[in-house]
Structure formats: C-alpha cells, structure tokens
Coordinates of C-alpha atoms in Angstrom, one line a residue:
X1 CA -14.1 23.8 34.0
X2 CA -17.2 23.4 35.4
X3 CA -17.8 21.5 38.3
X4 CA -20.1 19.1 40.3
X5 CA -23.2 21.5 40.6
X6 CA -22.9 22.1 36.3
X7 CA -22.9 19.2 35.6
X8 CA -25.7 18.0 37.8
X9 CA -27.6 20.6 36.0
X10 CA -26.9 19.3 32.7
X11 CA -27.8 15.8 33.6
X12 CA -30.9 16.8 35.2
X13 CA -31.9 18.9 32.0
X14 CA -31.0 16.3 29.4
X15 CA -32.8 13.7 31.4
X16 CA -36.8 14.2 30.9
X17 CA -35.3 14.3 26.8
X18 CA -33.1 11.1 27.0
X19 CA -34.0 8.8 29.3
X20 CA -36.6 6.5 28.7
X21 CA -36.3 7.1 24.8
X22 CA -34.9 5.0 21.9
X23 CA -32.0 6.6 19.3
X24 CA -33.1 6.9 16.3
X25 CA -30.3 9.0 14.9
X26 CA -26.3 9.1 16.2
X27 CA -24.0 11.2 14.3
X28 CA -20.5 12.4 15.1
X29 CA -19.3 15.7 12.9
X30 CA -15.5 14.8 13.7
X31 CA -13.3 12.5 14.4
X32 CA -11.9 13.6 17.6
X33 CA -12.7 15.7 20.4
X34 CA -10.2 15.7 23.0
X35 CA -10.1 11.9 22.7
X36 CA -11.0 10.1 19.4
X37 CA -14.8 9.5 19.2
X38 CA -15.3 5.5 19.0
X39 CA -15.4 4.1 15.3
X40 CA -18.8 2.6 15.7
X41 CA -20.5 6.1 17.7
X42 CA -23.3 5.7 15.3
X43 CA -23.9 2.2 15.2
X44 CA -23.9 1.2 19.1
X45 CA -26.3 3.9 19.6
X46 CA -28.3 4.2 16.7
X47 CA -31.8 1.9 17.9
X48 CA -30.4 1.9 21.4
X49 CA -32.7 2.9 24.1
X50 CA -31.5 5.4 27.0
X51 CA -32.3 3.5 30.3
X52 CA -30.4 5.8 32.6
X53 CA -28.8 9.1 33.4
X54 CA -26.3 9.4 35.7
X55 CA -22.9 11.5 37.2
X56 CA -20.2 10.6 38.5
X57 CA -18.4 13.5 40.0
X58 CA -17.6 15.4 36.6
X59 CA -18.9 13.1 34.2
X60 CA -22.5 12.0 33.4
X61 CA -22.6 8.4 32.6
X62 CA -25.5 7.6 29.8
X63 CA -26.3 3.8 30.4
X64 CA -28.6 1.9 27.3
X65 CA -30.3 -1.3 27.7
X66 CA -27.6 -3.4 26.0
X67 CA -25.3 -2.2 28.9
X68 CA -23.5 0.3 26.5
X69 CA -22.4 3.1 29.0
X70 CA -21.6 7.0 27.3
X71 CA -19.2 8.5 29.3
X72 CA -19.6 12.5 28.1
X73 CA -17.6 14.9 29.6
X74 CA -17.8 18.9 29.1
X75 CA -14.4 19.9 29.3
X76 CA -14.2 23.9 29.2
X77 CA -16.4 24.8 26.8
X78 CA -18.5 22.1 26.0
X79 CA -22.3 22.2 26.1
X80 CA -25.8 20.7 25.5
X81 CA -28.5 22.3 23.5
X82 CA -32.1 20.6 23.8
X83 CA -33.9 21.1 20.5
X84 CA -37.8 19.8 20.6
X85 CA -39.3 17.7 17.2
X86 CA -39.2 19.9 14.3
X87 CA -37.9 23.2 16.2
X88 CA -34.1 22.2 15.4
X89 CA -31.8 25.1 14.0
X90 CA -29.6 24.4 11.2
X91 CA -25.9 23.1 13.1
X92 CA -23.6 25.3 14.0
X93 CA -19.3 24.7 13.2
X94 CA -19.1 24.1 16.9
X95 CA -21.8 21.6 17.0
X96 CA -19.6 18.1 16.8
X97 CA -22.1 15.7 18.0
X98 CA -25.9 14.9 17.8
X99 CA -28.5 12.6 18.6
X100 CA -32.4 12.0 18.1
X101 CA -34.8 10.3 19.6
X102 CA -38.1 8.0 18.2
X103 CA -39.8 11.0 19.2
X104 CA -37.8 13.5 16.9
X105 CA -36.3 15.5 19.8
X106 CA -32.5 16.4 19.1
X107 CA -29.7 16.9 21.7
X108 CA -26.3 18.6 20.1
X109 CA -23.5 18.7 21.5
X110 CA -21.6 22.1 20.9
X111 CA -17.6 22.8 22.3
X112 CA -15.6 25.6 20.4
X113 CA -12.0 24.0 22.4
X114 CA -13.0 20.4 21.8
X115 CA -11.6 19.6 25.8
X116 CA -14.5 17.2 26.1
X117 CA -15.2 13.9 25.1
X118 CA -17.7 11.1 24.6
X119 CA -16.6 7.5 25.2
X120 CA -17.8 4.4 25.6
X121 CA -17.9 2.0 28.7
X122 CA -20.3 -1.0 29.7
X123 CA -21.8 -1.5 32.6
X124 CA -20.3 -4.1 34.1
X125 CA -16.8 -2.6 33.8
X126 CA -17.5 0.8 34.3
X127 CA -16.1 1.0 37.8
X128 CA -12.6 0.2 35.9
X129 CA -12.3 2.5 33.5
X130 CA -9.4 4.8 33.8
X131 CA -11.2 8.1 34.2
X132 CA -13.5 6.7 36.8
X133 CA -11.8 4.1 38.8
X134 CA -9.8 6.3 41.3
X135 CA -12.4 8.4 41.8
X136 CA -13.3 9.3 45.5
X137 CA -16.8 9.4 47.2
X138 CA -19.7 11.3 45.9
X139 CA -20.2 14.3 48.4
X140 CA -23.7 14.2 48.5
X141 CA -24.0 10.9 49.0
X142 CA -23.9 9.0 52.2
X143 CA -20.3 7.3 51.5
X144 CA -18.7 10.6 52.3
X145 CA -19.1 11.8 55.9
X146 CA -16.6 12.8 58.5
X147 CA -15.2 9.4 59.0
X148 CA -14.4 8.7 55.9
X149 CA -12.5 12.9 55.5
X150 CA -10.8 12.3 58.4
X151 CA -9.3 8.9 57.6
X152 CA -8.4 10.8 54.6
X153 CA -6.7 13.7 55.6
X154 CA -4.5 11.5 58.4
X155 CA -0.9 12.6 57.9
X156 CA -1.6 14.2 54.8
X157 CA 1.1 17.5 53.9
X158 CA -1.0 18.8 50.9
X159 CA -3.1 22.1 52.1
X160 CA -6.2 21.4 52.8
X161 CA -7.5 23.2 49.4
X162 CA -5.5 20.7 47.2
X163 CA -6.5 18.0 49.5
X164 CA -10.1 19.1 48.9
X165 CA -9.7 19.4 45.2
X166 CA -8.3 15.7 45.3
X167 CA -11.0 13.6 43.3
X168 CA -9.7 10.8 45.0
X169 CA -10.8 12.3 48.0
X170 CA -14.0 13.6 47.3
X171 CA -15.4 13.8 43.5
X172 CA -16.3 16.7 42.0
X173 CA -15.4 19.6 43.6
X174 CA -13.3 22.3 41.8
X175 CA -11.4 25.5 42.8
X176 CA -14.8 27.6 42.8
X177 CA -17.0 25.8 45.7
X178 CA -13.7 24.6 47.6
X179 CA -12.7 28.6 48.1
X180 CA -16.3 29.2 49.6
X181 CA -16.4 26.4 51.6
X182 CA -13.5 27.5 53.3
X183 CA -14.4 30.5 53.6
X184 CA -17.9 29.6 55.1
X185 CA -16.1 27.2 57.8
X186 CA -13.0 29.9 58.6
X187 CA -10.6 27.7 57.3
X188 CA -7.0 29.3 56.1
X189 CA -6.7 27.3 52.6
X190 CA -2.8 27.3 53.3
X191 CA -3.6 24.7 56.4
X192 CA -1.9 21.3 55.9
X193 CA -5.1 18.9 55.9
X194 CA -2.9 16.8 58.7
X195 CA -3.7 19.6 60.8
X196 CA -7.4 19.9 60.3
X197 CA -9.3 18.9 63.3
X198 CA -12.1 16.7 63.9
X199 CA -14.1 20.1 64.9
X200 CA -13.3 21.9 61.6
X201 CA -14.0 18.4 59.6
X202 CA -17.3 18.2 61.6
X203 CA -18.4 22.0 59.8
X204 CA -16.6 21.1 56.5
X205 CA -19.0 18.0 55.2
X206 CA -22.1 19.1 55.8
X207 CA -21.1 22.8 54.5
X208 CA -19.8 21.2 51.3
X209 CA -23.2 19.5 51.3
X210 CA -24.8 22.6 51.9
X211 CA -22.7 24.6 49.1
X212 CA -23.3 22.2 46.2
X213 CA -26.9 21.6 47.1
X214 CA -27.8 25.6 46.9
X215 CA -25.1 25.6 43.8
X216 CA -27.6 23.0 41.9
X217 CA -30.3 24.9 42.8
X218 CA -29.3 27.9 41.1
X219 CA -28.5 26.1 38.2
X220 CA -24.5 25.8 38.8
X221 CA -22.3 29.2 38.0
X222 CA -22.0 30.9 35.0
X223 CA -18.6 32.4 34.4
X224 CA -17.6 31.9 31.0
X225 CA -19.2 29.7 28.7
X226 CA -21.1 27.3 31.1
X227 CA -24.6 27.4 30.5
X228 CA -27.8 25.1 30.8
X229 CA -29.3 23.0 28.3
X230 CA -32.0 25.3 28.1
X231 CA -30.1 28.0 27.1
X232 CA -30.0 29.8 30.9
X233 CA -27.3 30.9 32.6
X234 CA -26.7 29.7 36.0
X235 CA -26.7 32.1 38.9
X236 CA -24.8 30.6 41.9
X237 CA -21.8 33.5 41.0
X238 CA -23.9 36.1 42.2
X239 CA -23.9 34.2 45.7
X240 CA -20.1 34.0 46.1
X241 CA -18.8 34.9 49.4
X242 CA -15.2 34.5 48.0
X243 CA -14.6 33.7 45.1
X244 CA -13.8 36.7 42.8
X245 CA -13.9 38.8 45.4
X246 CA -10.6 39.9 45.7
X247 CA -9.7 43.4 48.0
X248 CA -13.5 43.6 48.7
X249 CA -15.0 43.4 52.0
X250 CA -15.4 39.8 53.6
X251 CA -19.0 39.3 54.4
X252 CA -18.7 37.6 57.2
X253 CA -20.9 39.1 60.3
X254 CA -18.6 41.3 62.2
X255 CA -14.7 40.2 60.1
X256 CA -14.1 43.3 58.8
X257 CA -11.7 42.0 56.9
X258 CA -10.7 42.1 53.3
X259 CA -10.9 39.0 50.8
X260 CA -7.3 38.7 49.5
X261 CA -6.2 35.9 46.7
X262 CA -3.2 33.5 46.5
X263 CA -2.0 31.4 44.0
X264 CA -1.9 27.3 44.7
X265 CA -1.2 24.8 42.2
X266 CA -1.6 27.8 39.6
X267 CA -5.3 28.3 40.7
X268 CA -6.7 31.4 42.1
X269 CA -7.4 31.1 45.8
X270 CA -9.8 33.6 47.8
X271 CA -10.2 34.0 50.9
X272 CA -10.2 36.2 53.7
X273 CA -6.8 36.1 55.8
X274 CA -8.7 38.0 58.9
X275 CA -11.1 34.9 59.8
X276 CA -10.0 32.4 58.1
X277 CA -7.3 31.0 60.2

C-alpha cells in the first residue's frame, strides 16, 4: 500500500498537469472501483476547473472552483499515467478512469485490483467525511511535534509500531518508514508506547520528519507496483536500513548485529534486536 512519501509524489507529479486547468473531458470505464464511482463523475467535473492539489495523509484531495472536492485514493495497485496533447496511447483494460484538460493533456487512472477509489466531497465538509475525519496530524507539518506524540502515547498499551501506524496518531505512515524509523532511533518495536520516553520521543519526530522528507526525495519506494506518474520507479528501497533486510547485517556503526523480522498485526516487522532496545 503505498504510503505518505508515494503519494506525495503522485500529487506533486499530477500537479503542474491539473491544477490551474479546466476539464474538458471526465469519463469513468466502470461503475465501481473499490467504492461505487459517483453517478454524476462526468458531469460535476466536466467544465470544472482544478484550483488545488492537495494530501491528506494517504489521500490527495482534488479541490475545483465550485468547491467540488475529489478524494482519489491508490489503494494497492492503483496508479496515474500523465499523457501530453495528442501523445495519448490507446487505453488499456486496467485503465478505469480518465480526464482531459482545455489543453488536451490526459491523466488515466490505471488499478488492475480496483482497491482505490475516487469520491466526492466539498469543501466545506471535507473535514467530516468518514475517511478523513479521524485522521491524526500531518507529520511534516507543524501540528505534529513532541507535545502533541507524547500526549498521545500517555498510558497507551499498543507497541509503539502499532501506535505509530495509528493514523489517528500521526497520518500517513505505513509499515515501511515506521520499521526504519525505529531502527534509526534504537527503538525495540515490541515497546509499549506508555513506555517511550520523552528522550526517545525527542529523536522519533524529527527522524520521522527526516525519513519521509529523503523518502519524497527519491520519489517514494518501489516494491511492487508503485510507480510515478512519469513512469519512474521510485528509489527510497535501495536506502532501507531495515526493512527487507532480514538475517543481514544491521548497519548501524559498530552493532554488529543481525536484522531479524517479527510479525505484528500480521505485518512484517524488521529490525535489529542487538540495538534496538
């Protein structure tokens, strides 16, 4: 599934091609994805302009000027393909949804499992729709800091990797960039996040910061069927510390220890039992 750093990427790729621009064409191939797609997809959209493109932990919120508000999800396997005026392919089976602009530039929108969706919202009541609503603090933003992790993790059993994987706690991190942000702050994932101290909260913010921001650098991680809306492949796997890495040596300076895996919550959990305690 991918996670915040994909789906910034996505965003910032579709944005220079969407926002800014009017619809000229709206067309769903299906009726359903993994939610039905709204009766009138083609009419609210068609002549609409694209004023804004935004995310929201996993989601990227499309906002038009008559307050109309996409929300587009990418599930598993979903993805955007960015086809400039009159370079357009013929579609593809997997190729549910598409748009174009005035300008003749097409975005599809391609997902073989059909785990994503595209809804609509407005902007006045986007804040109370159910798949954004309970949705914790953005972690690059300034309403997540140690204050507000700390407050969070008071008296709370869960291990500190569910508790991190919470989006109620903090949006849009998944199982990949939690595992290396332990693993970068020497934090045992099995830890109840009761027991977390200020100290260890202290390294954890700005390393989450730190591991997202050089995640969206490098174009998120490719490890199955994520890829940009250019076609490239992010590269951010080939950075991982722990993830993946399992009965390889931990790279920590001086560990000589060995990255083992767990189970939790029925996802795979690296991490290296020697300095991660």
């Amino acid at each position: 599934m991918p996670e915040l750093p994909e789906v910034e990427t996505v965003r910032k790729g579709l944005a220079p091609v969407l926002e800014g621009s009017t619809i000229r064409l709206a067309k769903a191939r299906r009726k359903n994805l993994r939610y039905d797609i709204p009766q009138d997809f083609s009419e609210r959209l068609e002549g609409n302009k694209v004023t804004a493109l935004k995310r929201r932990s996993k989601y990227i919120l499309m906002e038009c000027e008559d307050g109309l508000v996409s929300i587009l999800h990418l599930g598993m396997s979903g993805r955007f393909n960015i086809h400039a005026a009159g370079t357009a392919p013929e579609l593809e089976k997997h190729d549910h949804i598409y748009i174009e602009t005035m300008t003749g530039d097409r975005v599809v929108y391609n997902d073989p499992r059909r785990f994503g969706f595209w809804l609509f919202s407005d902007v006045n009541s986007i804040d109370d729709h159910d798949h954004i609503k309970n949705i914790g603090p953005e972690p690059l933003g300034n309403s997540f800091n140690e204050d507000t992790l700390l407050t969070a993790f008071h008296n709370k059993k869960t291990n500190i990797k569910a508790a991190l994987l919470d989006q109620r706690i903090v949006a849009g991190l998944g199982n990949i960039y939690v595992c290396e942000v332990l693993w970068r702050t020497s934090v045992h994932p099995e830890t109840a996040a009761k027991d977390i101290s200020k100290k260890q909260i202290e390294a954890i913010v700005p390393t989450i910061r730190a591991v997202l921001g050089e995640a969206i650098e490098a174009g998120g991680s490719t490890l199955k069927d994520y890829a940009q809306v250019d076609g490239e492949l992010g590269y951010f796997q080939h950075s991982f510390k722990a993830y993946g890495r399992e009965g390889e040596a931990c790279l920590k300076e001086g560990c000589g220890g060995t990255v083992d895996r767990i189970v939790q919550s029925n996802r795979s959990t690296f991490f290296c039992p020697k300095c991660q305690r």
